[in-house]
Coordinates of N, CA and C in Angstrom, one line a residue:
Chain A
D8 N 0.7 -0.8 0.2 CA 0.2 -0.6 -0.2 C 0.4 1.4 0.5
G9 N 0.4 2.4 -1.0 CA 1.2 3.1 -0.1 C 0.8 4.7 0.7
G10 N 1.4 4.9 1.0 CA 2.0 5.4 2.1 C 3.2 6.4 2.6
I11 N 2.9 6.6 4.1 CA 4.3 7.1 5.0 C 4.5 6.9 5.8
T12 N 5.3 6.3 6.0 CA 6.2 5.7 7.6 C 6.8 6.1 8.0
Q13 N 6.8 6.5 9.3 CA 8.1 7.3 10.1 C 9.0 5.8 11.2
S14 N 9.5 6.6 10.9 CA 10.2 5.5 12.4 C 11.6 6.4 13.1
P15 N 11.1 6.3 14.9 CA 10.8 5.2 15.1 C 9.6 5.7 15.9
K16 N 8.4 4.5 16.2 CA 7.3 5.7 16.9 C 7.2 6.4 17.8
Y17 N 8.2 5.9 18.2 CA 8.6 6.3 19.7 C 10.2 6.3 20.0
L18 N 10.8 8.0 20.6 CA 11.6 7.9 20.8 C 12.2 8.6 22.4
F19 N 13.4 8.1 23.0 CA 13.5 8.9 23.6 C 15.2 9.2 24.4
R20 N 15.6 10.9 24.4 CA 17.3 11.5 23.9 C 16.9 11.4 24.9
K21 N 18.9 11.7 25.6 CA 19.4 12.2 26.8 C 19.9 13.5 26.1
E22 N 19.6 14.6 27.2 CA 20.3 16.0 26.7 C 21.1 16.1 25.8
G23 N 21.4 16.5 25.1 CA 22.7 17.1 24.7 C 22.7 16.0 23.6
Q24 N 22.1 15.5 23.3 CA 22.6 13.9 21.9 C 22.4 14.9 20.6
N25 N 21.6 15.3 19.8 CA 21.3 14.8 18.2 C 20.7 12.7 17.9
V26 N 19.3 12.7 18.0 CA 19.2 12.1 16.7 C 18.6 12.5 16.0
T27 N 18.1 10.7 15.3 CA 17.7 11.5 14.0 C 16.3 10.5 13.7
L28 N 15.3 10.9 13.2 CA 14.0 10.3 13.0 C 14.0 10.3 10.7
S29 N 13.1 8.9 11.0 CA 13.6 8.7 9.5 C 11.1 9.4 8.9
C30 N 11.4 9.0 7.6 CA 10.8 9.7 7.0 C 10.6 8.3 6.0
E31 N 10.3 7.9 5.2 CA 10.0 7.0 3.9 C 8.6 7.3 3.4
Q32 N 8.6 7.7 1.8 CA 7.1 8.1 1.4 C 7.1 7.2 0.1
N33 N 5.9 6.2 -0.5 CA 6.2 5.2 -2.0 C 4.7 6.0 -2.2
L34 N 5.1 7.3 -2.3 CA 3.6 7.5 -3.0 C 4.3 7.8 -4.7
N35 N 5.4 8.6 -4.4 CA 6.4 9.6 -5.9 C 6.4 11.4 -5.3
H36 N 6.1 11.2 -4.5 CA 5.1 12.4 -4.3 C 6.9 13.7 -4.3
D37 N 6.6 15.0 -5.1 CA 8.3 16.0 -5.0 C 8.0 16.3 -3.8
A38 N 6.9 17.3 -3.1 CA 7.2 17.4 -1.9 C 7.2 16.5 -0.2
M39 N 7.9 17.5 0.5 CA 8.3 16.9 1.4 C 7.8 17.3 2.3
Y40 N 7.9 17.2 4.1 CA 7.8 18.3 5.1 C 7.8 18.1 6.6
W41 N 8.1 17.9 7.7 CA 7.9 18.2 8.5 C 7.4 18.9 9.7
Y42 N 6.7 18.6 10.6 CA 6.5 19.4 11.6 C 6.0 19.0 12.6
R43 N 6.2 20.1 13.8 CA 6.4 19.3 15.3 C 4.9 19.7 15.4
Q44 N 3.9 19.3 16.2 CA 3.3 19.4 17.5 C 3.9 19.4 18.9
D45 N 3.3 20.2 19.5 CA 3.3 20.6 21.4 C 1.2 20.2 21.6
P46 N 1.0 19.8 22.8 CA 0.2 19.3 23.2 C -1.4 21.1 23.3
G47 N -2.0 20.5 22.8 CA -2.5 21.7 22.8 C -2.3 22.6 21.5
Q48 N -2.0 22.6 20.5 CA -1.8 23.7 19.8 C -1.5 22.8 18.3
G49 N -1.2 23.6 17.4 CA -1.2 23.5 16.2 C -0.6 22.4 16.3
L50 N 0.0 22.4 14.3 CA 1.0 21.8 13.7 C 2.1 22.8 13.4
R51 N 3.3 23.1 13.5 CA 4.5 23.9 13.0 C 4.8 23.4 12.3
L52 N 5.9 24.4 10.6 CA 6.5 23.1 10.2 C 8.0 24.4 10.1
I53 N 8.5 22.6 10.0 CA 9.9 22.8 10.4 C 10.8 22.8 9.0
Y54 N 10.3 22.1 8.5 CA 11.8 22.1 6.6 C 10.8 22.2 6.2
Y55 N 11.7 21.9 4.5 CA 9.4 21.4 3.1 C 11.7 21.1 2.2
S56 N 10.8 20.0 1.6 CA 11.4 19.7 0.1 C 10.8 19.3 -1.3
Q57 N 11.1 19.9 -1.5 CA 10.2 20.7 -2.8 C 10.8 20.1 -4.0
I58 N 12.4 19.2 -3.6 CA 13.0 18.6 -4.8 C 14.2 17.9 -4.3
V59 N 15.0 16.9 -5.0 CA 16.0 16.0 -4.5 C 17.0 17.0 -4.3
N60 N 17.7 17.0 -3.2 CA 18.6 18.3 -3.3 C 18.7 19.1 -2.7
D61 N 17.4 19.6 -2.1 CA 16.6 20.8 -2.1 C 15.7 20.7 -0.6
F62 N 16.5 21.6 -0.8 CA 15.3 21.5 1.2 C 15.0 23.4 1.4
Q63 N 14.3 23.5 2.3 CA 13.7 25.1 2.3 C 13.4 25.7 4.4
K64 N 13.7 26.4 4.3 CA 13.2 26.6 6.7 C 11.8 26.2 6.3
G65 N 10.8 26.7 7.3 CA 10.0 26.5 7.3 C 9.9 27.8 8.8
D66 N 8.7 27.7 9.2 CA 8.9 28.8 10.6 C 9.2 28.4 11.4
I67 N 10.0 27.5 12.1 CA 10.5 27.2 13.9 C 12.3 26.2 13.4
A68 N 12.9 26.5 12.7 CA 14.0 25.4 12.6 C 14.6 25.5 12.4
E69 N 14.3 26.8 14.1 CA 16.1 26.3 14.6 C 16.7 25.1 15.7
G70 N 17.7 24.5 15.5 CA 17.7 23.7 16.3 C 17.0 21.8 15.7
Y71 N 17.2 23.0 14.3 CA 16.5 20.9 13.3 C 17.7 20.9 12.1
S72 N 18.2 20.3 11.6 CA 18.6 19.6 10.1 C 17.8 18.3 9.4
V73 N 18.1 18.3 8.1 CA 17.2 17.4 7.5 C 18.5 17.8 5.8
S74 N 17.8 16.6 5.3 CA 18.1 16.4 3.8 C 17.6 16.0 2.8
R75 N 17.9 15.4 1.8 CA 16.7 14.5 0.7 C 17.6 14.5 0.2
E76 N 18.4 13.0 0.7 CA 19.3 12.7 -1.3 C 18.7 11.3 -2.1
K77 N 17.6 11.3 -1.3 CA 16.3 10.5 -2.0 C 15.6 10.6 -2.4
K78 N 14.6 11.0 -3.2 CA 12.9 11.1 -3.6 C 12.1 10.0 -2.4
E79 N 12.8 9.5 -2.5 CA 11.8 8.3 -0.9 C 11.6 8.5 0.0
S80 N 12.9 9.6 1.2 CA 13.0 9.1 1.6 C 13.4 11.1 2.3
F81 N 13.4 11.2 3.3 CA 13.3 12.5 4.2 C 13.8 13.2 5.4
P82 N 15.4 12.4 6.6 CA 15.1 12.1 7.6 C 15.9 13.8 7.8
L83 N 15.1 13.6 9.4 CA 14.9 15.0 10.5 C 15.5 14.9 11.7
T84 N 16.7 15.8 12.3 CA 17.8 15.5 12.8 C 17.5 16.5 14.0
V85 N 16.9 16.1 14.4 CA 17.4 16.8 15.8 C 18.5 17.2 16.4
T86 N 18.5 18.9 16.8 CA 20.3 18.6 17.1 C 20.0 19.7 18.7
S87 N 21.3 18.9 19.1 CA 21.1 19.0 21.2 C 21.1 21.1 21.6
A88 N 21.2 21.6 19.7 CA 20.6 22.5 19.7 C 19.6 23.3 20.4
Q89 N 18.3 22.5 19.6 CA 17.1 22.9 19.4 C 16.5 22.8 22.0
K90 N 16.2 23.7 21.7 CA 15.7 23.7 23.3 C 14.4 23.0 24.6
N91 N 13.9 22.9 23.2 CA 12.6 21.7 24.1 C 11.9 20.8 22.5
P92 N 13.1 20.1 22.9 CA 12.5 19.3 21.5 C 11.7 18.0 21.6
T93 N 11.3 18.0 23.1 CA 9.8 17.0 23.0 C 8.6 17.5 22.5
A94 N 9.1 16.4 21.2 CA 6.3 16.6 21.0 C 6.6 15.3 20.0
F95 N 5.0 16.3 18.7 CA 4.9 15.2 18.8 C 5.6 15.2 17.4
Y96 N 6.2 14.2 16.5 CA 6.6 15.2 14.9 C 5.8 13.8 13.7
L97 N 5.9 15.3 13.3 CA 4.8 14.1 12.3 C 5.5 14.2 10.6
C98 N 5.8 13.8 9.8 CA 5.8 14.1 8.4 C 4.7 14.2 7.4
A99 N 4.8 14.4 6.5 CA 4.3 15.1 5.5 C 4.6 14.7 4.2
S100 N 4.0 14.2 3.0 CA 4.1 14.8 1.6 C 3.1 15.3 0.7
S101 N 3.2 15.7 -0.5 CA 2.5 16.4 -1.4 C 2.6 16.4 -2.9
I102 N 2.4 16.0 -4.0 CA 2.8 16.5 -5.0 C 2.9 17.9 -4.8
E103 N 3.9 18.4 -5.7 CA 4.1 20.2 -6.0 C 3.2 21.1 -6.6
R104 N 1.9 20.6 -7.8 CA 1.4 21.5 -7.8 C 0.0 20.8 -8.6
P105 N -1.0 20.7 -8.4 CA -1.4 22.4 -7.5 C -1.7 22.8 -6.0
L106 N -1.3 23.7 -5.5 CA -1.8 24.2 -5.2 C -2.1 24.3 -3.8
N107 N -3.7 23.3 -3.6 CA -4.7 22.8 -3.3 C -4.4 21.4 -2.6
T108 N -3.3 20.9 -3.7 CA -3.1 19.4 -3.5 C -3.6 19.4 -1.3
E109 N -4.1 18.1 -0.8 CA -3.9 17.8 -0.1 C -2.1 17.1 0.2
A110 N -2.2 17.1 1.7 CA -1.2 16.8 2.2 C -1.2 15.4 2.5
F111 N -0.5 14.3 2.9 CA -0.1 12.7 3.3 C 0.5 12.9 4.6
F112 N 0.1 12.2 5.7 CA 1.1 12.4 6.7 C 1.4 11.2 7.4
G113 N 2.3 11.1 7.7 CA 2.8 10.1 8.0 C 2.4 9.9 9.5
Q114 N 2.2 8.7 10.5 CA 1.9 8.0 11.6 C 2.5 8.8 13.0
G115 N 3.4 9.1 12.6 CA 4.0 10.8 13.6 C 5.7 9.3 14.7
T116 N 6.3 10.1 14.9 CA 7.0 10.3 16.2 C 6.6 11.3 17.2
R117 N 6.9 10.4 18.6 CA 7.0 11.2 19.6 C 8.5 11.1 20.5
L118 N 8.7 12.2 20.3 CA 10.4 12.4 21.1 C 10.5 13.2 22.4
T119 N 10.8 12.4 22.9 CA 11.1 12.6 24.5 C 12.1 12.6 25.3
V120 N 12.4 14.4 25.9 CA 14.2 14.6 26.5 C 13.8 13.6 27.8
V121 N 15.1 13.4 28.0 CA 15.2 12.4 29.6 C 16.0 13.0 30.1
Chain B
A4 N 0.5 39.0 8.8 CA 0.7 37.8 8.8 C -0.2 36.4 8.6
Q5 N -0.2 35.0 8.2 CA -1.1 34.5 8.1 C -1.0 33.5 10.0
K6 N -2.5 33.2 10.0 CA -2.4 32.8 11.2 C -4.2 32.2 11.6
V7 N -4.7 30.9 11.4 CA -5.8 30.5 11.4 C -5.6 30.0 13.2
T8 N -7.6 30.3 13.7 CA -8.3 30.7 15.3 C -9.7 29.7 15.1
Q9 N -9.2 28.5 15.8 CA -9.9 27.8 16.0 C -10.3 27.7 17.6
A10 N -11.5 28.0 18.2 CA -12.0 29.2 19.5 C -11.7 28.3 20.7
Q11 N -12.8 26.9 19.6 CA -13.1 25.3 20.6 C -12.3 24.9 20.3
T12 N -11.8 24.4 22.1 CA -11.1 23.5 22.4 C -11.1 22.0 22.1
E13 N -12.6 21.7 23.6 CA -12.9 20.4 23.4 C -15.0 20.9 23.2
I14 N -15.5 20.0 22.1 CA -16.8 19.8 22.3 C -16.9 17.7 23.1
S15 N -17.9 18.2 23.1 CA -19.1 17.1 23.6 C -20.6 16.6 22.9
V16 N -20.9 15.6 22.2 CA -22.3 16.2 22.5 C -22.5 13.9 21.5
V17 N -24.0 14.3 21.8 CA -24.3 12.6 22.3 C -24.3 12.6 20.7
E18 N -24.5 10.5 20.2 CA -24.5 10.3 19.2 C -25.9 10.8 18.2
K19 N -25.3 11.3 17.0 CA -26.2 12.4 16.0 C -26.3 13.2 15.7
E20 N -26.2 13.6 16.9 CA -26.2 14.9 16.7 C -25.5 15.7 16.0
D21 N -25.6 17.4 15.1 CA -25.2 17.9 14.4 C -24.3 18.7 14.7
V22 N -22.6 18.8 14.6 CA -21.8 20.0 15.2 C -20.6 20.8 14.2
T23 N -20.5 21.3 14.6 CA -20.1 22.4 13.6 C -19.0 23.1 14.6
L24 N -17.6 23.2 13.7 CA -16.4 23.0 14.8 C -16.3 24.5 13.0
D25 N -15.7 25.7 14.2 CA -15.0 27.0 13.4 C -14.3 27.2 12.7
C26 N -13.9 27.9 12.6 CA -12.1 28.5 11.9 C -12.1 29.9 12.0
V27 N -11.5 30.5 11.9 CA -11.4 31.8 11.8 C -9.8 31.7 11.1
Y28 N -9.4 32.9 10.6 CA -8.6 32.9 8.9 C -8.0 34.5 9.2
E29 N -6.3 34.9 9.2 CA -5.7 36.2 8.6 C -4.6 35.6 7.5
T30 N -5.0 36.4 7.1 CA -4.5 36.0 5.4 C -4.2 37.7 4.4
R31 N -3.0 37.7 4.5 CA -2.9 38.8 2.8 C -2.9 38.3 1.7
D32 N -3.0 37.6 1.7 CA -3.0 36.7 0.0 C -4.1 36.8 -0.6
T33 N -3.9 37.2 -1.7 CA -6.2 37.1 -2.4 C -6.3 36.1 -3.1
T34 N -4.4 35.0 -2.9 CA -4.9 33.5 -3.5 C -4.8 32.7 -2.6
Y35 N -5.7 32.1 -1.8 CA -5.3 30.9 -1.0 C -5.9 29.7 -0.9
Y36 N -6.1 28.8 0.5 CA -6.5 27.4 -0.1 C -6.5 26.7 1.9
L37 N -7.6 26.6 1.6 CA -8.4 26.0 3.0 C -8.2 24.9 3.5
F38 N -7.8 23.8 4.8 CA -8.9 22.8 4.6 C -9.0 22.2 6.2
W39 N -9.5 20.8 5.9 CA -9.8 20.7 6.9 C -9.2 18.8 7.6
Y40 N -8.2 18.8 8.2 CA -7.7 16.6 8.7 C -8.1 16.7 10.0
K41 N -8.3 15.7 10.2 CA -8.6 14.6 10.7 C -7.7 14.7 11.4
Q42 N -7.5 13.8 12.6 CA -6.4 13.3 13.7 C -7.2 12.5 14.4
P43 N -7.3 11.2 14.7 CA -7.6 10.1 15.1 C -6.7 9.7 16.4
P44 N -7.3 8.8 17.1 CA -5.7 8.5 18.0 C -4.4 7.9 18.0
S45 N -5.0 7.4 16.5 CA -3.4 7.3 15.5 C -2.2 8.0 15.5
G46 N -2.4 8.9 15.3 CA -1.8 10.1 15.7 C -1.7 10.9 13.7
E47 N -1.9 10.6 12.6 CA -1.6 10.7 11.2 C -2.5 11.8 10.7
L48 N -2.4 12.6 10.4 CA -3.5 13.6 9.8 C -4.6 12.7 9.0
V49 N -6.2 13.3 8.6 CA -6.3 12.3 7.0 C -7.7 13.9 7.5
F50 N -7.0 13.9 6.2 CA -7.7 15.1 4.7 C -8.7 14.3 4.4
L51 N -9.5 16.0 4.9 CA -11.6 16.2 5.0 C -12.0 16.7 3.8
I52 N -11.3 18.2 3.3 CA -12.2 19.1 3.1 C -11.0 19.9 2.7
R53 N -11.3 20.8 1.6 CA -10.9 21.5 0.8 C -11.2 22.5 0.5
R54 N -10.8 24.0 0.2 CA -11.7 25.2 -0.3 C -10.8 26.5 -0.6
N55 N -11.1 26.7 -1.9 CA -9.9 27.3 -2.9 C -11.2 29.1 -2.8
S56 N -9.8 30.2 -2.3 CA -10.5 31.8 -2.5 C -11.4 31.8 -3.1
F57 N -10.7 31.7 -4.7 CA -11.9 31.9 -5.8 C -13.1 31.1 -6.1
D58 N -13.7 30.3 -5.0 CA -14.6 30.3 -5.0 C -15.4 29.7 -3.9
E59 N -16.3 30.5 -3.3 CA -17.2 30.8 -2.6 C -18.7 29.4 -2.6
Q60 N -18.8 28.7 -2.8 CA -19.1 27.9 -3.5 C -19.4 27.4 -2.1
N61 N -20.3 26.7 -1.5 CA -20.9 25.9 -0.3 C -21.2 24.6 -0.9
E62 N -20.6 24.0 -0.1 CA -20.5 22.2 -0.8 C -21.0 21.3 0.8
I63 N -21.7 19.8 0.2 CA -22.0 18.3 1.2 C -21.3 17.3 0.2
S64 N -20.4 16.8 1.6 CA -19.6 15.8 0.5 C -20.4 14.3 1.9
G65 N -21.3 13.7 1.5 CA -22.1 12.7 2.5 C -22.0 13.9 4.1
R66 N -22.3 13.1 5.1 CA -22.4 13.8 6.4 C -21.7 14.9 6.7
Y67 N -21.1 15.6 5.7 CA -19.6 16.7 5.7 C -20.5 17.6 5.1
S68 N -20.1 19.4 6.0 CA -20.4 20.2 4.8 C -19.7 21.2 5.1
W69 N -19.6 22.4 5.0 CA -18.4 23.1 4.7 C -19.5 24.6 4.8
N70 N -18.5 25.8 5.3 CA -19.4 26.9 5.4 C -18.8 28.0 5.0
F71 N -18.1 27.9 4.0 CA -17.1 29.5 3.7 C -16.8 31.2 3.6
Q72 N -16.8 31.9 4.0 CA -17.5 33.6 4.0 C -15.8 34.1 4.0
K73 N -16.3 35.0 3.1 CA -14.8 35.9 3.2 C -14.8 36.8 3.8
S74 N -16.0 36.7 4.1 CA -16.4 38.8 4.5 C -15.9 38.4 5.6
T75 N -15.9 37.1 6.2 CA -16.1 36.9 7.8 C -14.8 35.8 7.8
S76 N -14.1 36.1 6.5 CA -12.5 35.5 6.9 C -12.8 33.7 7.9
S77 N -14.3 32.9 7.5 CA -13.9 31.9 8.3 C -14.5 30.6 7.0
F78 N -14.0 29.5 8.3 CA -14.2 28.6 7.2 C -14.6 27.1 7.8
N79 N -15.8 26.7 8.5 CA -16.3 25.5 9.4 C -17.3 24.8 8.4
F80 N -17.1 23.5 9.4 CA -17.2 22.6 8.6 C -18.5 21.8 10.1
T81 N -19.0 20.9 9.3 CA -20.2 20.4 9.9 C -20.2 19.0 10.3
I82 N -20.2 17.9 10.3 CA -20.9 16.8 10.2 C -21.9 16.4 10.9
T83 N -23.1 15.9 10.4 CA -24.7 15.6 9.9 C -24.6 14.4 11.1
A84 N -25.5 14.2 11.7 CA -25.8 12.9 12.5 C -23.9 12.2 12.7
S85 N -23.7 13.2 14.0 CA -22.5 12.8 14.8 C -22.2 10.8 14.9
Q86 N -20.8 10.3 14.4 CA -20.3 9.5 15.2 C -19.4 9.0 15.5
V87 N -19.8 8.1 16.4 CA -18.4 7.5 17.2 C -17.2 7.9 17.0
V88 N -17.3 6.8 15.7 CA -15.9 7.1 15.1 C -15.5 8.6 14.7
D89 N -16.0 8.8 15.0 CA -16.1 10.5 14.1 C -15.3 11.7 15.8
S90 N -15.6 10.6 16.7 CA -14.3 11.3 18.3 C -12.8 11.7 17.3
A91 N -12.1 12.3 17.3 CA -11.0 12.7 16.9 C -10.8 13.8 17.2
V92 N -9.1 14.7 17.1 CA -9.1 16.1 17.3 C -9.0 16.7 16.1
Y93 N -9.6 17.6 15.1 CA -9.7 18.3 13.8 C -9.3 19.5 13.9
F94 N -8.8 19.6 12.7 CA -7.5 21.6 12.9 C -7.7 21.8 11.2
C95 N -8.0 22.7 11.4 CA -8.1 23.2 10.5 C -7.1 23.9 10.2
A96 N -6.8 24.5 8.3 CA -5.1 24.8 8.5 C -5.1 25.9 6.6
L97 N -4.4 26.7 6.7 CA -4.2 27.3 5.8 C -3.5 27.3 5.0
S98 N -3.6 27.8 3.5 CA -1.8 27.5 2.7 C -2.1 28.8 1.8
E99 N -0.7 29.4 1.6 CA -1.4 30.6 0.8 C -0.8 30.6 -0.1
A100 N -1.0 30.9 -1.6 CA -0.2 30.7 -2.5 C 1.0 32.0 -3.0
Q101 N 0.9 33.0 -2.2 CA 2.6 33.5 -2.2 C 3.9 32.7 -1.0
R102 N 3.0 32.1 -0.6 CA 4.3 31.4 0.6 C 4.3 29.7 -0.8
G103 N 4.0 30.0 -1.0 CA 4.7 28.5 -2.4 C 4.4 27.1 -1.4
A104 N 4.4 26.3 -2.4 CA 4.5 25.7 -2.0 C 3.7 24.4 -1.7
Q105 N 3.4 23.8 -0.3 CA 1.9 23.5 0.7 C 2.2 23.9 1.4
K106 N 2.8 24.7 2.1 CA 3.3 25.1 3.9 C 1.4 25.3 4.6
L107 N 1.7 24.8 5.0 CA 0.5 24.7 5.7 C 0.3 25.1 7.4
V108 N -0.4 26.1 7.5 CA -1.0 27.2 8.8 C -1.9 27.0 10.0
F109 N -1.4 26.1 11.2 CA -3.0 25.1 11.3 C -3.8 26.0 12.5
G110 N -4.7 26.0 12.6 CA -5.0 26.2 13.8 C -4.8 25.3 15.0
Q111 N -5.1 26.1 16.3 CA -5.1 24.8 17.7 C -6.1 23.8 17.3
G112 N -6.4 23.0 16.5 CA -7.3 22.4 17.1 C -9.1 21.7 18.1
T113 N -9.0 21.3 17.2 CA -10.9 21.5 18.7 C -10.8 19.3 18.4
R114 N -10.9 19.1 20.0 CA -11.5 18.0 20.4 C -12.4 17.2 20.3
L115 N -12.9 16.3 19.2 CA -13.9 16.4 19.6 C -14.6 14.8 19.7
T116 N -15.5 15.0 21.2 CA -15.6 13.5 21.4 C -17.1 13.7 21.3
I117 N -17.5 11.9 20.4 CA -18.9 12.1 20.7 C -19.3 10.5 21.2
N118 N -20.6 10.4 21.9 CA -20.1 10.0 23.3 C -22.4 9.2 23.0
P119 N -21.3 8.1 23.1 CA -22.8 6.8 22.0 C -24.1 7.2 23.6

């Protein structure tokens, strides 16, 4: 079945460590996105990529990094510079045009700093 | 700056009641797109409906309907004859043509509980 796979589902990180969240899609979508969700809040855009080997900062990119070496994959690294990384992270993908197309989401990774 | 506000934090109704979720948005762009997504307990967001800023016709799709009013910057979503399976968090989202790509700005979400 086509879809977006995020792994792991739960992730625990010690303070000062970098961690990488995986996102893979087999929908043949050009565009991929990372969002962060905090309790009682909506999703906020971290990074997005419209094409392989290119990506752009979203609204809250500080403390995060990404890569897009393959069309299917868009991993997110939460670095030690992210002051409050505990959150639910959602990856999404879409076709690039038209702009009103819907995004497809993965089931998310819940990151907890211990 | 773009902003989406969902003033209703939680709504609880009895099954078969109709329920309306409110959404108010702010944008300076003349071309924009509005969406409703559902987030069940499993976590992923599921697309429900969309509306373009240049198309003000309201529509019904099965038990879902939406009321888009540009004059009040509102995009309300109604579930008719609610069912227990409708229980979830619902998000209203906005994307603007000027921002490019499909970069969504989300409201805070409304937690809907349908009681049997």
